[in-house]
Amino acid sequence: MSRWQPDAHGRLAQSAMELFAERGFDQVTAAEIAERAGVTERTFFRYFTDKREVLFDRTNALEQLVVVSIDSADAAAGPLDAVGSAWIAAASVLEGNRDYSRARARIIDSNPSLRERELLKMAALAAASASALRRRNVPEAAARLAGDAGVAVFRAGFESWIGDRASGDLAACIGEALAQLRGLAANA
Amino acid sequence: MSRWQPDAHGRLAQSAMELFAERGFDQVTAAEIAERAGVTERTFFRYFTDKREVLFDRTNALEQLVVVSIDSADAAAGPLDAVGSAWIAAASVLEGNRDYSRARARIIDSNPSLRERELLKMAALAAASASALRRRNVPEAAARLAGDAGVAVFRAGFESWIGDRASGDLAACIGEALAQLRGLAANA
């Protein structure tokens, strides 16, 4: 194994996903992931703090994009508009990787500790959205509610996107979920 | 200590809350809770599987009431109406115990593992709501979205209720949060 490896990160992620799918998350070690990727275990830990992080390393990019998008939303945009548009913009982090997202969702659904981590990350995304809305002078309660609603809309759009009947890309699916929430809320 | 204790459950819960607030959740043992309540440790474990459960034993009642309310909602009620009314009905589990709910929220906020458990319970409540909506023939995506929105509305109402400026009871605060979500969704 050479010390330098082109796209070691990408190959580690790919190898990890294969092994998790083959054996189950709990039955895979970092050393085995490194071996399949053709790098040392030390290289694995240069990119990831632990094997769980392989599945969650896009969450930071997602959060950054959501926050930046809310911060730069039109001043006239309402809270749910700002947060909905932000999630549509953040979809670009996952767009084009539907098979990966599907495989990841299957792995997470089959492991309680991963489901917990996913919930924590989603709660952090809702809190970050609410903070960004407060910077736009949205009152506390409305900011939190819109932040939570944004995550609910993202989750619904995401589930539809990785399902079998999605007709559009992730951004379109999130847009549909946002419209659906508006419809549910308008229904007396 | 006598074997029979009137309202041992209530005194255990009360003692646990006092000790958690005084020393921090991690610094309290089940034996200490039992001692303060004047019962044996064995009695503690007759009521609670562990000390965390002291803080979460109302969640089941909350879930049952939410589900029963959705199941018995008027056939003409839309998904968000059914779920919003269900949370308003379920408020009765906590109503009248605002000081307890405030103290509980402070303890949970100060402990990451308790925050995690709270998130898991909320996710379970959203999933149970979605299942109940599906029994009313609400399509999958709308059911999940309305279930998540219901939890967001409950959380917002609850936060407002335990805050310093709540004017009404929990049911009223949840009703206001539901109206606020409708307002956010209607705002173009």
PDB file of C-alpha atoms in Angstrom, chain A residues 1 8 11-13 15-17 19-20 23-54:
ATOM      1  CA  MET A   1       0.000   0.000   0.000  1.00  0.00           C
ATOM      2  CA  ALA A   8      -8.633   7.857  -0.742  1.00  0.00           C
ATOM      3  CA  ARG A  11     -12.683   4.923  -1.988  1.00  0.00           C
ATOM      4  CA  LEU A  12     -12.950   4.635   1.785  1.00  0.00           C
ATOM      5  CA  ALA A  13     -16.555   5.836   1.665  1.00  0.00           C
ATOM      6  CA  SER A  15     -15.692   0.476   0.598  1.00  0.00           C
ATOM      7  CA  ALA A  16     -17.447   1.276   3.864  1.00  0.00           C
ATOM      8  CA  MET A  17     -20.853   1.362   2.192  1.00  0.00           C
ATOM      9  CA  LEU A  19     -19.099  -3.638   3.692  1.00  0.00           C
ATOM     10  CA  PHE A  20     -21.957  -2.177   5.759  1.00  0.00           C
ATOM     11  CA  ARG A  23     -22.300  -7.622   6.677  1.00  0.00           C
ATOM     12  CA  GLY A  24     -24.270  -5.072   8.663  1.00  0.00           C
ATOM     13  CA  PHE A  25     -22.800  -1.953  10.221  1.00  0.00           C
ATOM     14  CA  ASP A  26     -21.853  -3.539  13.554  1.00  0.00           C
ATOM     15  CA  GLN A  27     -19.880  -6.353  11.915  1.00  0.00           C
ATOM     16  CA  VAL A  28     -17.456  -4.041  10.081  1.00  0.00           C
ATOM     17  CA  THR A  29     -14.229  -2.531  11.479  1.00  0.00           C
ATOM     18  CA  ALA A  30     -12.320   0.526  10.325  1.00  0.00           C
ATOM     19  CA  ALA A  31      -9.375  -1.767   9.551  1.00  0.00           C
ATOM     20  CA  GLU A  32     -11.523  -3.822   7.179  1.00  0.00           C
ATOM     21  CA  ILE A  33     -12.794  -0.708   5.425  1.00  0.00           C
ATOM     22  CA  ALA A  34      -9.217   0.524   4.985  1.00  0.00           C
ATOM     23  CA  GLU A  35      -8.128  -2.872   3.680  1.00  0.00           C
ATOM     24  CA  ARG A  36     -10.829  -2.988   1.028  1.00  0.00           C
ATOM     25  CA  ALA A  37     -10.009   0.571  -0.023  1.00  0.00           C
ATOM     26  CA  GLY A  38      -6.322  -0.371  -0.296  1.00  0.00           C
ATOM     27  CA  VAL A  39      -5.107   2.125   2.304  1.00  0.00           C
ATOM     28  CA  THR A  40      -3.820   1.867   5.861  1.00  0.00           C
ATOM     29  CA  GLU A  41      -6.053   2.095   8.909  1.00  0.00           C
ATOM     30  CA  ARG A  42      -4.175   5.275   9.771  1.00  0.00           C
ATOM     31  CA  THR A  43      -5.339   6.790   6.491  1.00  0.00           C
ATOM     32  CA  PHE A  44      -8.911   5.890   7.399  1.00  0.00           C
ATOM     33  CA  PHE A  45      -8.592   7.853  10.632  1.00  0.00           C
ATOM     34  CA  ARG A  46      -7.093  10.802   8.792  1.00  0.00           C
ATOM     35  CA  TYR A  47     -10.468  11.215   7.026  1.00  0.00           C
ATOM     36  CA  PHE A  48     -12.981   9.925   9.571  1.00  0.00           C
ATOM     37  CA  THR A  49     -13.082  10.006  13.372  1.00  0.00           C
ATOM     38  CA  ASP A  50     -14.917   6.666  13.421  1.00  0.00           C
ATOM     39  CA  LYS A  51     -16.844   4.356  11.092  1.00  0.00           C
ATOM     40  CA  ARG A  52     -20.145   6.087  11.905  1.00  0.00           C
ATOM     41  CA  GLU A  53     -18.739   9.338  10.547  1.00  0.00           C
ATOM     42  CA  VAL A  54     -18.487   7.773   7.071  1.00  0.00           C
TER      43      VAL A  54
END
